[in-house]
Coordinates of C-alpha atoms in Angstrom, one line a residue:
M1 CA -58.9 4.9 -24.2
A2 CA -62.4 4.2 -22.8
Q3 CA -60.9 3.6 -19.3
E4 CA -58.9 6.9 -19.5
L5 CA -62.1 8.8 -20.5
S6 CA -63.9 7.2 -17.6
V7 CA -61.2 8.3 -15.1
F8 CA -61.3 11.8 -16.6
R9 CA -65.1 12.0 -16.2
W10 CA -64.8 11.0 -12.6
R11 CA -62.1 13.6 -12.0
I12 CA -64.5 16.3 -13.3
I13 CA -67.6 14.9 -11.4
L14 CA -66.0 14.5 -8.0
P15 CA -65.7 18.2 -7.2
Y16 CA -69.4 18.7 -7.9
L17 CA -70.3 15.7 -5.7
A18 CA -68.2 17.3 -3.0
L19 CA -70.1 20.5 -3.3
V20 CA -73.4 18.6 -3.1
F21 CA -72.2 17.0 0.0
V22 CA -71.3 20.3 1.6
V23 CA -74.8 21.7 0.8
L24 CA -76.4 18.5 2.3
A25 CA -74.1 18.7 5.3
R26 CA -75.1 22.2 6.0
E27 CA -78.8 21.3 5.9
L28 CA -78.1 18.4 8.3
K29 CA -76.0 20.7 10.5
L30 CA -72.8 18.6 10.1
F31 CA -71.0 21.9 9.9
T32 CA -71.6 24.8 12.3
T33 CA -72.4 27.8 10.1
T34 CA -74.6 30.8 10.3
P35 CA -76.6 32.8 7.8
S36 CA -74.9 35.7 6.1
L37 CA -74.9 38.9 8.2
D38 CA -76.2 42.1 6.9
P39 CA -73.4 44.7 7.5
N40 CA -76.0 47.1 8.9
T41 CA -77.5 44.6 11.4
T42 CA -77.3 45.3 15.1
V43 CA -77.4 41.7 16.1
K44 CA -74.2 40.3 17.7
N45 CA -72.5 37.5 15.7
E46 CA -72.3 34.9 18.4
H47 CA -71.5 31.9 16.2
A48 CA -69.0 32.3 13.3
A49 CA -68.3 29.9 10.5
V50 CA -65.2 28.7 12.2
A51 CA -67.1 27.3 15.2
V52 CA -67.2 23.5 15.5
G53 CA -68.3 22.9 19.2
G54 CA -68.8 24.5 22.6
S55 CA -66.9 27.7 23.5
V56 CA -63.8 27.2 25.7
S57 CA -62.7 30.7 26.4
S58 CA -64.2 33.4 28.6
H59 CA -62.9 36.2 26.4
P60 CA -66.0 37.8 24.7
A61 CA -64.2 37.9 21.3
C62 CA -63.4 34.2 21.4
S63 CA -66.8 32.7 20.8
H64 CA -65.7 31.8 17.3
F65 CA -63.3 29.1 18.6
K66 CA -64.9 25.9 19.8
T67 CA -62.0 23.5 19.7
S68 CA -58.5 23.3 21.0
S69 CA -57.2 21.6 17.9
M70 CA -56.3 23.6 14.8
S71 CA -56.2 20.4 12.8
E72 CA -59.8 19.7 13.8
M73 CA -60.9 23.2 12.9
W74 CA -59.2 23.0 9.5
Q75 CA -60.8 19.7 8.8
N76 CA -64.2 21.2 9.5
I77 CA -63.7 24.3 7.4
H78 CA -61.3 23.4 4.6
G79 CA -64.0 22.0 2.4
S80 CA -67.1 23.9 3.4
I81 CA -65.5 27.3 3.9
I82 CA -62.0 27.6 2.5
L83 CA -62.6 25.8 -0.8
N84 CA -65.9 27.7 -1.3
S85 CA -64.3 31.1 -0.7
T86 CA -61.2 30.4 -2.9
Y87 CA -61.5 32.8 -5.8
I88 CA -62.3 31.0 -9.0
P89 CA -63.7 33.1 -11.8
D90 CA -67.2 32.3 -13.0
Q91 CA -66.0 31.5 -16.5
P92 CA -62.7 31.6 -18.5
K93 CA -61.8 35.0 -19.8
G94 CA -59.8 35.8 -22.8
N95 CA -59.3 32.3 -24.3
T96 CA -59.1 33.2 -27.9
N97 CA -58.1 29.8 -29.4
T98 CA -60.7 27.6 -27.8
S99 CA -64.4 26.8 -28.3
R100 CA -67.0 27.4 -25.7
E101 CA -67.1 23.6 -25.0
E102 CA -63.3 23.5 -24.6
D103 CA -63.6 26.5 -22.2
A104 CA -66.0 24.6 -20.1
I105 CA -63.6 21.6 -19.9
I106 CA -60.8 24.0 -18.9
Y107 CA -62.9 25.5 -16.2
D108 CA -63.7 22.0 -14.8
K109 CA -60.0 21.2 -14.8
L110 CA -59.4 24.5 -12.9
M111 CA -61.8 23.4 -10.2
V112 CA -60.3 19.9 -9.9
W113 CA -56.8 21.4 -9.7
T114 CA -57.8 23.8 -6.9
Q115 CA -59.3 20.9 -4.9
H116 CA -56.0 18.9 -5.3
L117 CA -54.1 22.0 -4.1
L118 CA -56.2 22.0 -0.9
E119 CA -55.3 18.4 -0.3
Y120 CA -51.6 19.4 -0.3
Y121 CA -52.0 22.2 2.2
S122 CA -52.5 20.1 5.3
P123 CA -52.3 21.5 8.9
E124 CA -49.0 19.6 9.3
R125 CA -47.4 21.5 6.4
M126 CA -48.9 24.9 7.0
R127 CA -48.0 24.8 10.7
R128 CA -44.3 25.0 9.7
S129 CA -44.9 28.5 8.4
I130 CA -45.5 30.0 11.8
A131 CA -42.1 31.5 12.6
S132 CA -43.1 34.1 15.3
R133 CA -46.2 35.2 16.9
P134 CA -47.2 38.6 18.5
P135 CA -48.3 39.0 22.1
N136 CA -51.8 37.7 23.0
P137 CA -53.3 41.2 23.9
T138 CA -52.5 42.3 20.3
I139 CA -54.2 39.2 18.9
L140 CA -57.2 39.6 21.1
K141 CA -57.7 43.2 20.1
V142 CA -57.8 42.1 16.4
L143 CA -60.3 39.5 17.3
T144 CA -62.4 42.0 19.2
I145 CA -62.7 44.3 16.2
I146 CA -64.0 41.3 14.2
A147 CA -66.4 40.2 16.9
D148 CA -67.8 43.7 17.4
Y149 CA -68.3 44.5 13.7
P150 CA -72.0 43.6 13.6
T151 CA -72.7 46.3 16.2
T152 CA -70.0 48.8 15.3
N153 CA -69.8 48.5 11.5
V154 CA -66.1 49.2 12.0
P155 CA -64.2 46.7 9.9
L156 CA -60.8 45.1 10.7
K157 CA -58.4 47.0 8.4
I158 CA -55.4 45.0 7.1
L159 CA -52.7 46.9 5.1
V160 CA -50.4 44.9 2.9
T161 CA -47.2 46.3 1.3
G162 CA -45.0 44.4 -1.0
G163 CA -43.5 44.2 -4.5
S164 CA -44.6 42.7 -7.8
V165 CA -45.2 39.3 -6.3
T166 CA -47.7 40.6 -3.7
A167 CA -49.2 42.9 -6.4
G168 CA -50.1 39.8 -8.3
H169 CA -47.8 39.9 -11.4
W170 CA -48.2 36.6 -13.4
C171 CA -50.7 35.3 -10.8
V172 CA -53.1 34.1 -13.6
E173 CA -50.6 31.4 -14.7
N174 CA -51.9 27.9 -14.1
P175 CA -51.3 24.3 -15.4
V176 CA -54.8 23.7 -16.9
G177 CA -54.9 26.3 -19.7
W178 CA -57.2 28.9 -18.2
D179 CA -56.3 32.3 -19.7
G180 CA -57.0 35.3 -17.5
G181 CA -56.4 37.7 -20.4
D182 CA -54.1 39.9 -18.3
G183 CA -50.8 38.4 -19.1
G184 CA -48.2 39.4 -16.5
A185 CA -50.2 42.4 -15.2
P186 CA -51.4 42.4 -11.6
F187 CA -54.8 40.8 -11.2
K188 CA -56.5 42.1 -8.0
E189 CA -58.8 39.2 -7.4
C190 CA -56.1 36.7 -8.1
A191 CA -53.4 38.1 -5.8
W192 CA -53.1 36.5 -2.4
P193 CA -54.1 39.7 -0.3
S194 CA -57.5 39.8 -2.1
R195 CA -58.0 36.1 -1.5
L196 CA -57.1 36.6 2.1
E197 CA -59.9 39.1 2.4
R198 CA -62.5 36.7 0.9
H199 CA -61.4 33.9 3.3
L200 CA -61.6 36.0 6.4
R201 CA -65.0 37.4 5.5
Q202 CA -66.4 33.9 4.8
L203 CA -64.9 32.5 8.0
F204 CA -66.1 35.2 10.4
F205 CA -69.3 36.4 8.6
N206 CA -70.2 33.6 6.3
D207 CA -70.3 36.0 3.3
V208 CA -67.4 37.2 1.2
N209 CA -69.4 40.4 0.6
V210 CA -69.7 41.5 4.2
P211 CA -67.0 44.1 4.7
G212 CA -66.2 43.2 8.2
V213 CA -62.6 42.6 7.1
T214 CA -61.0 44.8 4.5
V215 CA -57.5 44.2 3.0
Y216 CA -55.8 47.1 1.3
N217 CA -53.1 45.9 -1.1
M218 CA -50.5 48.7 -1.5
A219 CA -48.0 46.5 -3.3
V220 CA -46.0 48.1 -6.1
G221 CA -43.5 46.3 -8.3
A222 CA -39.7 46.7 -7.8
T223 CA -40.0 47.9 -4.2
S224 CA -38.1 46.6 -1.1
V225 CA -39.1 47.2 2.5
D226 CA -37.6 50.7 2.6
V227 CA -40.4 51.9 0.3
A228 CA -42.9 50.5 2.8
T229 CA -41.2 52.8 5.3
M230 CA -41.8 55.7 3.0
I231 CA -45.5 54.8 2.6
L232 CA -46.0 54.3 6.3
E233 CA -43.9 57.2 7.6
Y234 CA -45.4 59.8 5.2
E235 CA -48.9 58.3 5.4
L236 CA -49.2 57.9 1.7
L237 CA -52.3 55.9 2.3
P238 CA -56.1 56.1 1.6
D239 CA -57.9 58.3 4.1
D240 CA -59.8 55.3 5.5
V241 CA -56.7 53.3 6.3
L242 CA -54.5 55.9 8.0
S243 CA -54.7 53.8 11.2
P244 CA -54.7 50.1 10.1
D245 CA -55.2 47.4 12.7
V246 CA -52.8 45.0 10.9
V247 CA -49.8 45.8 8.8
L248 CA -48.2 43.0 6.7
L249 CA -44.8 43.7 5.1
A250 CA -44.3 41.3 2.2
H251 CA -41.1 42.5 0.4
S252 CA -38.8 39.5 0.8
P253 CA -38.0 38.7 -2.9
N254 CA -36.8 42.3 -3.5
D255 CA -35.2 42.6 -0.1
A256 CA -33.1 39.5 -0.9
N257 CA -32.1 40.9 -4.4
M258 CA -31.6 44.5 -3.7
L259 CA -30.2 44.9 -0.1
S260 CA -27.2 43.6 1.6
P261 CA -28.1 41.6 4.7
D262 CA -26.7 44.1 7.2
V263 CA -28.4 47.0 5.5
L264 CA -31.7 45.1 5.5
F265 CA -31.3 44.0 9.1
Y266 CA -30.0 47.1 10.9
E267 CA -31.6 49.8 8.8
H268 CA -34.6 49.0 6.6
L269 CA -36.4 46.3 8.6
N270 CA -36.0 48.3 11.8
N271 CA -37.2 51.5 10.1
A272 CA -40.3 49.8 8.5
V273 CA -41.4 48.1 11.8
Q274 CA -41.0 51.3 13.8
A275 CA -42.9 53.3 11.1
A276 CA -45.7 50.7 11.2
K277 CA -46.0 51.0 15.0
R278 CA -46.1 54.8 14.9
L279 CA -49.3 54.6 12.8
R280 CA -51.2 54.1 16.1
A281 CA -48.9 55.8 18.6
C282 CA -51.3 55.8 21.5
D283 CA -52.4 52.2 21.2
D284 CA -50.3 49.9 23.4
D285 CA -51.0 46.9 21.1
L286 CA -52.1 47.8 17.6
P287 CA -51.3 47.6 14.9
L288 CA -50.4 43.9 14.7
V289 CA -47.3 43.9 12.5
G290 CA -46.3 40.9 10.5
L291 CA -43.4 40.0 8.2
I292 CA -44.4 37.8 5.3
D293 CA -41.5 35.8 3.8
D294 CA -42.9 34.7 0.5
T295 CA -39.6 34.0 -1.4
V296 CA -39.6 30.5 -2.9
G297 CA -38.5 30.9 -6.5
M298 CA -35.1 32.5 -6.4
S299 CA -32.2 30.7 -7.9
E300 CA -29.7 32.1 -5.3
I301 CA -30.9 29.9 -2.5
S302 CA -28.3 31.1 0.0
K303 CA -29.3 34.7 -0.4
M304 CA -33.0 33.7 0.0
M305 CA -32.3 31.8 3.2
E306 CA -30.2 34.6 4.6
T307 CA -33.1 37.0 4.1
T308 CA -35.4 34.5 5.9
A309 CA -33.0 34.5 8.8
R310 CA -32.9 38.3 9.0
Y311 CA -36.7 38.4 8.9
Y312 CA -36.9 35.9 11.7
S313 CA -34.4 37.8 13.9
I314 CA -36.3 41.1 13.5
A315 CA -39.7 39.3 14.2
S316 CA -38.3 37.7 17.3
W317 CA -36.7 41.0 18.5
Y318 CA -39.9 43.0 18.2
Q319 CA -42.3 40.1 19.0
L320 CA -44.0 40.3 15.6
M321 CA -46.0 37.9 13.6
M322 CA -43.9 36.2 10.9
L323 CA -44.9 33.8 8.2
D324 CA -42.3 31.7 6.4
Y325 CA -44.2 30.4 3.3
G326 CA -41.1 28.7 2.0
N327 CA -41.2 26.2 4.9
V328 CA -44.5 24.9 3.5
V329 CA -43.5 24.2 -0.1
R330 CA -39.7 24.5 -0.4
H331 CA -38.8 20.8 -0.1
T332 CA -41.5 19.7 -2.5
L333 CA -40.4 22.3 -5.1
L334 CA -36.7 21.4 -4.8
R335 CA -37.4 17.7 -4.9
R336 CA -39.4 18.1 -8.2
Y337 CA -37.3 20.9 -9.6
D338 CA -37.1 21.2 -13.4
E339 CA -36.6 24.7 -14.8
N340 CA -38.6 24.0 -17.9
R341 CA -41.5 22.2 -16.2
T342 CA -44.7 23.7 -15.0
E343 CA -44.9 22.9 -11.4
P344 CA -48.6 22.1 -10.6
L345 CA -48.2 23.2 -7.0
M346 CA -47.3 26.8 -8.1
G347 CA -49.2 26.8 -11.4
S348 CA -46.1 28.0 -13.3
T349 CA -42.4 27.2 -13.9
F350 CA -39.9 27.8 -11.0
K351 CA -39.3 31.5 -10.9
V352 CA -39.7 34.6 -8.6
H353 CA -43.2 35.4 -10.0
M354 CA -45.0 32.1 -9.3
G355 CA -48.5 31.4 -10.7
M356 CA -52.0 31.0 -9.4
G357 CA -51.2 28.0 -7.2
F358 CA -48.7 30.2 -5.3
H359 CA -51.3 32.9 -4.6
I360 CA -54.0 30.3 -3.6
G361 CA -51.6 28.5 -1.3
M362 CA -50.2 31.8 0.2
A363 CA -53.7 32.9 1.1
W364 CA -54.6 29.6 2.7
T365 CA -51.4 29.7 4.7
V366 CA -51.9 33.2 6.0
V367 CA -55.5 32.3 7.0
F368 CA -54.2 29.2 8.8
D369 CA -51.6 31.2 10.7
F370 CA -54.1 33.9 11.7
L371 CA -56.5 31.3 13.0
S372 CA -53.8 29.4 14.8
I373 CA -52.5 32.4 16.8
M374 CA -56.1 33.5 17.5
M375 CA -57.0 30.1 18.8
E376 CA -53.9 30.0 21.1
A377 CA -54.6 33.5 22.4
C378 CA -58.2 32.5 23.3
F379 CA -57.1 29.4 25.1
D380 CA -54.4 31.2 26.9
Y381 CA -56.8 34.0 28.1
N382 CA -57.4 34.3 31.9
E383 CA -59.8 37.1 32.8
D384 CA -58.2 37.3 36.3
E385 CA -54.8 38.2 34.9
I386 CA -53.5 41.8 34.8
I387 CA -53.6 42.7 31.1
E388 CA -52.7 46.4 31.3
P389 CA -49.1 47.3 30.2
M390 CA -47.0 49.0 32.8
S391 CA -46.4 52.7 32.8
L392 CA -42.9 54.2 33.0
K393 CA -43.5 54.9 36.7
E394 CA -44.4 51.3 37.3
W395 CA -41.4 50.2 35.3
K396 CA -39.0 52.1 37.6
E397 CA -40.8 50.7 40.7
E398 CA -40.6 47.2 39.4
A399 CA -36.8 47.6 38.9
Q400 CA -36.5 48.0 42.7
L401 CA -38.3 44.7 43.5
D402 CA -36.6 41.7 45.0
N403 CA -38.9 39.0 43.6
L404 CA -41.6 38.5 41.0
Q405 CA -44.4 38.1 43.6
E406 CA -44.4 41.8 44.7
E407 CA -46.4 44.5 43.1
P408 CA -46.5 46.4 40.7
L409 CA -45.5 43.7 38.1
K410 CA -47.6 44.3 35.0
R411 CA -47.5 43.4 31.3
S412 CA -44.3 44.5 29.5
P413 CA -44.9 47.5 27.2
S414 CA -43.6 45.5 24.2
K415 CA -44.8 47.8 21.5
H416 CA -42.4 50.5 22.6
F417 CA -39.3 48.2 22.5
G418 CA -36.4 49.9 20.6
G419 CA -34.5 48.9 17.6
L420 CA -31.6 46.5 17.1
Y421 CA -28.3 48.1 16.0
H422 CA -24.7 47.2 15.5
E423 CA -23.8 48.8 18.8
S424 CA -26.8 47.5 20.9
N425 CA -26.1 46.4 24.4
P426 CA -28.4 45.7 27.4
Q427 CA -27.9 49.2 28.8
S428 CA -28.6 51.0 25.5
V429 CA -31.7 48.8 24.8
N430 CA -33.1 49.5 28.3
E431 CA -32.5 53.2 27.9
E432 CA -34.1 53.4 24.5
W433 CA -37.1 51.4 25.6
Q434 CA -37.7 53.8 28.6
S435 CA -37.2 56.8 26.3
N436 CA -39.8 55.4 23.8
L437 CA -42.3 54.8 26.6
N438 CA -41.8 58.2 28.0
A439 CA -42.2 59.8 24.6
K440 CA -45.4 57.9 24.1
E441 CA -46.8 58.9 27.5
E442 CA -46.0 62.6 26.9
H443 CA -47.4 62.6 23.4
C444 CA -50.6 60.8 24.4
K445 CA -51.4 63.1 27.4
S446 CA -52.5 65.8 25.0
F447 CA -53.7 63.5 22.2
D448 CA -57.3 64.0 21.2
S449 CA -58.6 61.3 18.9
S450 CA -61.6 63.5 17.9
E451 CA -59.3 66.2 16.4
P452 CA -58.0 65.6 12.8
P453 CA -54.4 64.5 12.9
Q454 CA -51.7 67.0 11.8
P455 CA -50.3 66.3 8.4
V456 CA -46.9 64.6 8.3
C457 CA -46.0 66.2 5.0
T458 CA -46.1 69.6 3.4
Y459 CA -46.2 68.0 -0.1
A460 CA -46.0 64.3 -1.1
W461 CA -47.0 61.8 -3.8
M462 CA -45.9 58.4 -5.1
V463 CA -47.1 56.1 -7.8
N464 CA -49.6 53.7 -6.2
K465 CA -53.1 52.8 -7.1
L466 CA -54.5 53.2 -3.5
A467 CA -52.7 56.5 -3.1
G468 CA -54.6 57.7 -6.2
V469 CA -51.6 58.0 -8.6
M470 CA -51.9 55.4 -11.4
R471 CA -52.0 57.5 -14.6
P472 CA -49.8 60.1 -16.2
K473 CA -52.4 62.8 -15.6
D474 CA -52.4 61.9 -11.8
I475 CA -48.7 62.9 -11.7
D476 CA -49.4 66.1 -13.7
N477 CA -52.1 66.9 -11.1
A478 CA -49.7 66.3 -8.3
F479 CA -47.3 68.8 -9.8
S480 CA -49.8 71.3 -11.0
S481 CA -49.8 73.5 -7.8
V482 CA -46.0 73.6 -7.4
M483 CA -44.5 73.2 -10.8
K484 CA -42.8 76.5 -12.1
S485 CA -41.1 75.1 -15.1
S486 CA -40.2 71.8 -16.8
V487 CA -37.9 71.1 -19.8
G488 CA -37.3 67.6 -21.1
W489 CA -39.5 65.8 -18.4
E490 CA -42.8 64.1 -19.0
A491 CA -45.3 62.1 -16.9
T492 CA -45.7 58.9 -18.9
G493 CA -46.0 55.1 -18.7
H494 CA -48.4 52.5 -17.4
F495 CA -49.3 51.3 -14.0
Y496 CA -49.5 47.6 -15.0
K497 CA -47.0 47.2 -17.8
F498 CA -43.8 48.5 -19.3
P499 CA -42.7 51.3 -19.3
R500 CA -43.9 51.7 -15.7
L501 CA -45.6 54.9 -14.7
G502 CA -43.3 57.7 -13.6
Y503 CA -42.0 61.2 -14.2
Y504 CA -39.3 60.7 -16.9
A505 CA -36.3 62.7 -18.1
Q506 CA -35.4 61.4 -21.6
E507 CA -32.9 64.0 -22.8
A508 CA -29.6 65.4 -21.5
N509 CA -29.8 68.4 -19.2
A510 CA -33.6 67.9 -18.6
S511 CA -34.7 70.1 -15.7
F512 CA -37.7 71.1 -13.6
V513 CA -38.3 73.7 -10.9
L514 CA -40.8 73.4 -8.0
E515 CA -41.9 76.1 -5.6
I516 CA -43.5 74.5 -2.5
P517 CA -45.3 76.6 0.1
V518 CA -44.6 75.1 3.5
T519 CA -47.7 74.3 5.6
S520 CA -46.2 72.5 8.5
P521 CA -42.7 71.9 10.0
T522 CA -40.6 70.2 7.3
L523 CA -37.2 68.7 7.9
Y524 CA -36.6 66.2 5.1
F525 CA -37.3 65.5 1.5
T526 CA -37.3 62.2 -0.3
V527 CA -36.9 61.4 -4.0
L528 CA -38.3 57.9 -4.9
S529 CA -36.4 57.1 -8.1
T530 CA -35.7 54.0 -10.3
E531 CA -32.3 52.5 -10.2
S532 CA -31.4 50.0 -12.9
Y533 CA -28.6 48.2 -14.6
G534 CA -30.1 49.0 -18.0
P535 CA -27.9 50.7 -20.6
N536 CA -30.2 53.8 -20.7
F537 CA -29.4 54.4 -17.0
I538 CA -25.6 54.3 -17.3
D539 CA -24.0 57.4 -15.9
S540 CA -27.4 59.1 -15.2
N541 CA -27.2 61.6 -12.3
L542 CA -29.9 64.0 -11.0
H543 CA -28.4 67.1 -9.4
I544 CA -30.7 68.9 -7.0
D545 CA -30.4 72.5 -5.6
V546 CA -32.6 73.4 -2.7
E547 CA -33.2 76.9 -1.3
I548 CA -35.5 77.9 1.5
K549 CA -37.0 81.4 1.4
R550 CA -37.8 82.2 5.0
D551 CA -41.0 83.7 6.2
A552 CA -40.4 86.9 8.3
E553 CA -41.3 85.0 11.5
S554 CA -38.9 82.1 11.0
T555 CA -36.1 83.8 12.8
E556 CA -35.2 80.9 15.1
L557 CA -34.0 78.7 12.2
D558 CA -30.5 78.6 10.7
C559 CA -29.9 81.3 8.1
N560 CA -28.0 78.8 5.9
T561 CA -30.8 78.0 3.5
T562 CA -29.2 76.4 0.5
A563 CA -27.8 72.9 -0.2
S564 CA -27.1 70.6 -3.1
Y565 CA -27.7 66.9 -3.5
D566 CA -27.1 64.1 -6.1
V567 CA -29.1 61.0 -7.0
E568 CA -27.7 58.3 -9.3
G569 CA -29.9 56.2 -11.6
Y570 CA -27.5 53.3 -12.4
H571 CA -26.6 50.3 -10.2
E572 CA -24.9 47.0 -11.0
I573 CA -27.6 44.7 -9.5
E574 CA -29.3 42.9 -12.5
T575 CA -32.8 44.1 -11.7
S576 CA -34.6 47.5 -11.6
S577 CA -35.9 48.8 -8.3
H578 CA -37.5 51.8 -6.7
E579 CA -35.2 53.4 -4.2
P580 CA -36.1 56.2 -1.7
H581 CA -33.3 58.8 -1.3
K582 CA -33.9 60.8 1.9
F583 CA -32.1 64.0 2.6
R584 CA -32.2 66.6 5.4
L585 CA -33.2 70.1 4.3
P586 CA -30.7 72.9 4.9
G587 CA -30.9 75.4 7.8
G588 CA -32.7 73.1 10.2
G589 CA -35.6 72.6 7.8
A590 CA -38.6 74.9 7.0
N591 CA -41.5 76.2 9.0
A592 CA -45.1 77.1 8.0
G593 CA -45.0 80.2 5.8
D594 CA -41.6 79.4 4.3
I595 CA -41.1 78.5 0.6
I596 CA -38.9 75.7 -0.7
F597 CA -37.4 76.1 -4.1
F598 CA -36.4 72.8 -5.7
N599 CA -34.4 72.8 -8.8
A600 CA -33.6 69.4 -10.4
V601 CA -31.2 69.0 -13.4
L602 CA -30.0 65.8 -15.2
T603 CA -26.3 66.7 -15.2
S604 CA -25.2 63.3 -16.6
G605 CA -26.8 60.8 -18.8
S606 CA -30.1 61.3 -20.7
Y607 CA -32.6 59.1 -18.8
F608 CA -34.0 59.2 -15.3
K609 CA -37.3 58.2 -13.6
I610 CA -39.0 59.6 -10.5
A611 CA -41.8 57.6 -9.0
G612 CA -42.5 59.8 -5.9
L613 CA -41.5 62.9 -4.1
A614 CA -42.1 64.0 -0.5
F615 CA -41.3 67.0 1.8
C616 CA -42.1 66.0 5.4
K617 CA -41.3 66.5 9.0
Q618 CA -39.7 63.1 9.6

């Protein structure tokens, strides 16, 4: 017993000894670090926390990278930077059955467990996650924004979309008894996107509070990647992130469960990637788009792996960044699988919503992958190379060349590459690519970045914290200017727990009527509704009648201004999901000055939920 206590004491003491070593090492300059930067400073950040030697790239944004070995860099930063910037709360919260002394012991165990996790995440393991990388010019633009922040005060903006896993449901679960007090609710600081922000700030600015990198987590439970398309296409985003530098799509658990592989591949992934690219239509490189495959806890392994294959194919087609987290932990989890056992690597039992260990490890893996592709781009850089993408005119001239040595060979305009469809062939791909490039050039001739962008939607809202809709009164406010009548419908629910927030019909024949003044060209409307296998959703059907009242000047549009649509609430998949149903408006759409009358009636069943509504031009 005495020997066991002695071992336990050492397991608690060792992390503190490691921290003391880090402090001494910094004083003796065994690690290359810099003081924290004031976000308002005008001094250039010439040496970042990731630096471990002399610069080896002539690109001005690459002064951070002083070694050609990612393993060497990780060895130099994993204790002094990565472990220190890993979010661990200052003290246990919500432990109701333990004393203060027991809480202190639990907290020490939490620190030891986190240190052991870091030992598992070796460069050799994390390197397996890099499935695809974007072009170097895109990566270098991202690095340039980071490098210029001390003088520009313009942060790198990373937008993350995803489902409940990415939102952080159940991320407080851990194997040492720490109780976050939030149960299964999303916990912002615990979820991996928030951890990613802390790591990148610490790495590049030596201070987690310097906002040189800002991560916006738009994840909402029960959403597949088609909801990401709705968010991006309709710009249902905070005003300060309408033009993100990086877009990470992390919907793989729901994509695997809710969508057939062909629908996912040929429709939803294509649409989401193209919507992300359009956020910065006149930038030839940004945003950097990444697919995050974070599915490791599904019981249907074949379905999970097929989704991974589809993600990789799309990432390869568009030259996107792709991270396959399963490739870091899958073999370990399956080797040690026991459905009733708490897996210390994940901090929970084997399930879709893994615990705190998953979120800590995901954040480390994303950081490792970003640093890896950044380092490679810096070492590949040659300032004498032509880095400008070719124009459509140069494209056509190049097509007439007989060899690669002749002018005007330039960089391929990869961002404007077209989609991948059932009927794709070399000729159709070439033609769509040229068409996209031509459309970009025509659009950007008259584009003035100083003018406010034209709104994409006449009217739009969806349940999302960052979009400002997270309470019933927010939905009521969204309807207040357009609602003419409502019978049997109510804004109710919770953003974090069941029943989830939405606009609910809870009686037969419930109805509501909207009168929407059109402020800009509007061609489509989308209803974001819940589909479920639950008994209250059986036979539920929302019938919609739309009528457009033309303004006197809308004479060029079709006079057929009425149409009807139906949206079902039940599906046989054993999960609940948010599904966007997009319809074309009658008569060629509506113009500014017209009025759209929207009449919705629950014609079958007695239960329905709407989580968003949009009337937009695309």
